[in-house]
Amino acid sequence: MREALEELGLTFLKFGQVLAMRRDLLPAAYTDELELLHDHLPAMNIAKVRATVETETGCPLTELFSSFSKTPLAAATIAQVHEATTHKARHVAVKVQRPGLKAIISRILRQ
């Protein structure tokens, strides 16, 4: 069920996240699995992350950071978080919003 919701996209992921909190409606085995939708979603690949950051900032990732982790710390419906280090040696967390999110939300609100 969780995997099907993941495949169906943002709206269904949110629905699954709400269901995860409703232990009065579903057996624990289902809600336990659906809880993974809160912060254990499939991650965007690093190429998409790089393109998103570079498009949003107008700078190559290498100009922004001396290092940028390929594996996210967490991935959720709206964004995922990566560890990075600035050129001034500051350790930071970079939250990268999933591309196309505004269009998806606008489409949902129009319905």
PDB file of C-alpha atoms in Angstrom:
ATOM      1  CA  MET A   1       0.000   0.000   0.000  1.00  0.00           C
ATOM      2  CA  ARG A   2       2.801   2.423   0.915  1.00  0.00           C
ATOM      3  CA  GLU A   3       4.644   1.728  -2.324  1.00  0.00           C
ATOM      4  CA  ALA A   4       1.486   2.278  -4.362  1.00  0.00           C
ATOM      5  CA  LEU A   5       0.939   5.648  -2.684  1.00  0.00           C
ATOM      6  CA  GLU A   6       4.563   6.582  -3.402  1.00  0.00           C
ATOM      7  CA  GLU A   7       4.075   5.787  -7.087  1.00  0.00           C
ATOM      8  CA  LEU A   8       0.848   7.812  -7.297  1.00  0.00           C
ATOM      9  CA  GLY A   9       2.534  11.029  -6.206  1.00  0.00           C
ATOM     10  CA  LEU A  10       2.239  13.975  -3.851  1.00  0.00           C
ATOM     11  CA  THR A  11      -1.499  13.994  -3.171  1.00  0.00           C
ATOM     12  CA  PHE A  12      -1.561  10.302  -2.360  1.00  0.00           C
ATOM     13  CA  LEU A  13       1.584  10.585  -0.243  1.00  0.00           C
ATOM     14  CA  LYS A  14      -0.114  13.218   1.887  1.00  0.00           C
ATOM     15  CA  PHE A  15      -3.188  10.995   2.170  1.00  0.00           C
ATOM     16  CA  GLY A  16      -0.953   8.130   3.348  1.00  0.00           C
ATOM     17  CA  GLN A  17       0.730  10.389   5.901  1.00  0.00           C
ATOM     18  CA  VAL A  18      -2.665  11.265   7.365  1.00  0.00           C
ATOM     19  CA  LEU A  19      -3.704   7.604   7.431  1.00  0.00           C
ATOM     20  CA  ALA A  20      -0.481   6.765   9.281  1.00  0.00           C
ATOM     21  CA  MET A  21      -1.761   8.784  12.227  1.00  0.00           C
ATOM     22  CA  ARG A  22      -5.151   7.060  12.297  1.00  0.00           C
ATOM     23  CA  ARG A  23      -4.511   3.935  14.335  1.00  0.00           C
ATOM     24  CA  ASP A  24      -8.219   3.916  15.126  1.00  0.00           C
ATOM     25  CA  LEU A  25      -8.970   3.194  11.442  1.00  0.00           C
ATOM     26  CA  LEU A  26      -6.198   0.819  10.372  1.00  0.00           C
ATOM     27  CA  PRO A  27      -4.286  -2.060  11.960  1.00  0.00           C
ATOM     28  CA  ALA A  28      -0.866  -1.254  13.414  1.00  0.00           C
ATOM     29  CA  ALA A  29       0.907  -3.155  10.624  1.00  0.00           C
ATOM     30  CA  TYR A  30      -0.511  -0.679   8.095  1.00  0.00           C
ATOM     31  CA  THR A  31       0.043   2.478  10.113  1.00  0.00           C
ATOM     32  CA  ASP A  32       3.603   1.405  10.975  1.00  0.00           C
ATOM     33  CA  GLU A  33       4.380   1.024   7.277  1.00  0.00           C
ATOM     34  CA  LEU A  34       2.601   4.251   6.329  1.00  0.00           C
ATOM     35  CA  GLU A  35       4.650   6.154   8.934  1.00  0.00           C
ATOM     36  CA  LEU A  36       7.618   5.662   6.605  1.00  0.00           C
ATOM     37  CA  LEU A  37       5.942   8.211   4.323  1.00  0.00           C
ATOM     38  CA  HIS A  38       6.783  10.940   6.833  1.00  0.00           C
ATOM     39  CA  ASP A  39      10.514  11.060   6.178  1.00  0.00           C
ATOM     40  CA  HIS A  40      11.625   7.896   4.411  1.00  0.00           C
ATOM     41  CA  LEU A  41      10.434   8.498   0.872  1.00  0.00           C
ATOM     42  CA  PRO A  42      12.450   7.615  -2.198  1.00  0.00           C
ATOM     43  CA  ALA A  43      15.057  10.301  -2.675  1.00  0.00           C
ATOM     44  CA  MET A  44      15.495  12.417  -5.767  1.00  0.00           C
ATOM     45  CA  ASN A  45      18.636  11.390  -7.594  1.00  0.00           C
ATOM     46  CA  ILE A  46      21.666  13.611  -7.155  1.00  0.00           C
ATOM     47  CA  ALA A  47      21.501  14.889 -10.748  1.00  0.00           C
ATOM     48  CA  LYS A  48      17.993  16.251 -10.129  1.00  0.00           C
ATOM     49  CA  VAL A  49      19.102  17.738  -6.797  1.00  0.00           C
ATOM     50  CA  ARG A  50      22.105  19.412  -8.429  1.00  0.00           C
ATOM     51  CA  ALA A  51      19.955  20.802 -11.262  1.00  0.00           C
ATOM     52  CA  THR A  52      17.357  22.117  -8.804  1.00  0.00           C
ATOM     53  CA  VAL A  53      19.927  23.891  -6.609  1.00  0.00           C
ATOM     54  CA  GLU A  54      21.747  25.344  -9.601  1.00  0.00           C
ATOM     55  CA  THR A  55      18.525  26.555 -11.250  1.00  0.00           C
ATOM     56  CA  GLU A  56      17.261  28.161  -8.054  1.00  0.00           C
ATOM     57  CA  THR A  57      20.543  29.849  -7.116  1.00  0.00           C
ATOM     58  CA  GLY A  58      21.921  30.562 -10.572  1.00  0.00           C
ATOM     59  CA  CYS A  59      25.297  29.153  -9.470  1.00  0.00           C
ATOM     60  CA  PRO A  60      27.052  25.826  -9.980  1.00  0.00           C
ATOM     61  CA  LEU A  61      26.961  23.626  -6.890  1.00  0.00           C
ATOM     62  CA  THR A  62      30.779  23.695  -6.740  1.00  0.00           C
ATOM     63  CA  GLU A  63      30.710  27.492  -6.359  1.00  0.00           C
ATOM     64  CA  LEU A  64      28.291  27.236  -3.454  1.00  0.00           C
ATOM     65  CA  PHE A  65      29.820  24.327  -1.522  1.00  0.00           C
ATOM     66  CA  SER A  66      33.176  22.641  -1.139  1.00  0.00           C
ATOM     67  CA  SER A  67      31.331  19.367  -0.485  1.00  0.00           C
ATOM     68  CA  PHE A  68      27.742  18.225  -0.937  1.00  0.00           C
ATOM     69  CA  SER A  69      26.520  14.776   0.121  1.00  0.00           C
ATOM     70  CA  LYS A  70      25.033  12.627  -2.615  1.00  0.00           C
ATOM     71  CA  THR A  71      22.847  10.788  -0.122  1.00  0.00           C
ATOM     72  CA  PRO A  72      20.155  12.795   1.662  1.00  0.00           C
ATOM     73  CA  LEU A  73      19.743  12.787   5.430  1.00  0.00           C
ATOM     74  CA  ALA A  74      15.967  12.610   4.908  1.00  0.00           C
ATOM     75  CA  ALA A  75      13.527  12.645   2.010  1.00  0.00           C
ATOM     76  CA  ALA A  76       9.891  13.662   2.356  1.00  0.00           C
ATOM     77  CA  THR A  77       7.004  14.765   0.152  1.00  0.00           C
ATOM     78  CA  ILE A  78       8.014  18.413  -0.143  1.00  0.00           C
ATOM     79  CA  ALA A  79      11.800  18.294   0.017  1.00  0.00           C
ATOM     80  CA  GLN A  80      14.894  16.403   1.036  1.00  0.00           C
ATOM     81  CA  VAL A  81      17.889  17.454   3.104  1.00  0.00           C
ATOM     82  CA  HIS A  82      21.569  17.085   2.229  1.00  0.00           C
ATOM     83  CA  GLU A  83      24.681  17.744   4.270  1.00  0.00           C
ATOM     84  CA  ALA A  84      27.129  20.193   2.746  1.00  0.00           C
ATOM     85  CA  THR A  85      30.194  22.227   3.637  1.00  0.00           C
ATOM     86  CA  THR A  86      30.649  25.830   2.538  1.00  0.00           C
ATOM     87  CA  HIS A  87      33.923  27.152   1.188  1.00  0.00           C
ATOM     88  CA  LYS A  88      34.428  28.787   4.597  1.00  0.00           C
ATOM     89  CA  ALA A  89      34.348  25.300   6.203  1.00  0.00           C
ATOM     90  CA  ARG A  90      30.884  25.761   7.708  1.00  0.00           C
ATOM     91  CA  HIS A  91      28.897  22.532   7.994  1.00  0.00           C
ATOM     92  CA  VAL A  92      25.299  23.108   6.798  1.00  0.00           C
ATOM     93  CA  ALA A  93      22.092  21.275   5.961  1.00  0.00           C
ATOM     94  CA  VAL A  94      20.608  22.117   2.569  1.00  0.00           C
ATOM     95  CA  LYS A  95      16.887  21.587   2.085  1.00  0.00           C
ATOM     96  CA  VAL A  96      16.087  20.998  -1.585  1.00  0.00           C
ATOM     97  CA  GLN A  97      12.458  21.373  -2.594  1.00  0.00           C
ATOM     98  CA  ARG A  98      11.148  18.842  -5.098  1.00  0.00           C
ATOM     99  CA  PRO A  99      10.922  20.465  -8.541  1.00  0.00           C
ATOM    100  CA  GLY A 100       7.494  21.221  -9.975  1.00  0.00           C
ATOM    101  CA  LEU A 101       5.875  21.395  -6.551  1.00  0.00           C
ATOM    102  CA  LYS A 102       4.187  24.754  -7.139  1.00  0.00           C
ATOM    103  CA  ALA A 103       2.523  23.468 -10.315  1.00  0.00           C
ATOM    104  CA  ILE A 104       1.296  20.319  -8.556  1.00  0.00           C
ATOM    105  CA  ILE A 105      -0.152  22.260  -5.620  1.00  0.00           C
ATOM    106  CA  SER A 106      -1.781  24.827  -7.947  1.00  0.00           C
ATOM    107  CA  ARG A 107      -3.380  22.017  -9.957  1.00  0.00           C
ATOM    108  CA  ILE A 108      -4.722  20.403  -6.776  1.00  0.00           C
ATOM    109  CA  LEU A 109      -6.139  23.703  -5.495  1.00  0.00           C
ATOM    110  CA  ARG A 110      -7.928  24.384  -8.792  1.00  0.00           C
ATOM    111  CA  GLN A 111      -9.790  21.071  -8.642  1.00  0.00           C
TER     112      GLN A 111
END
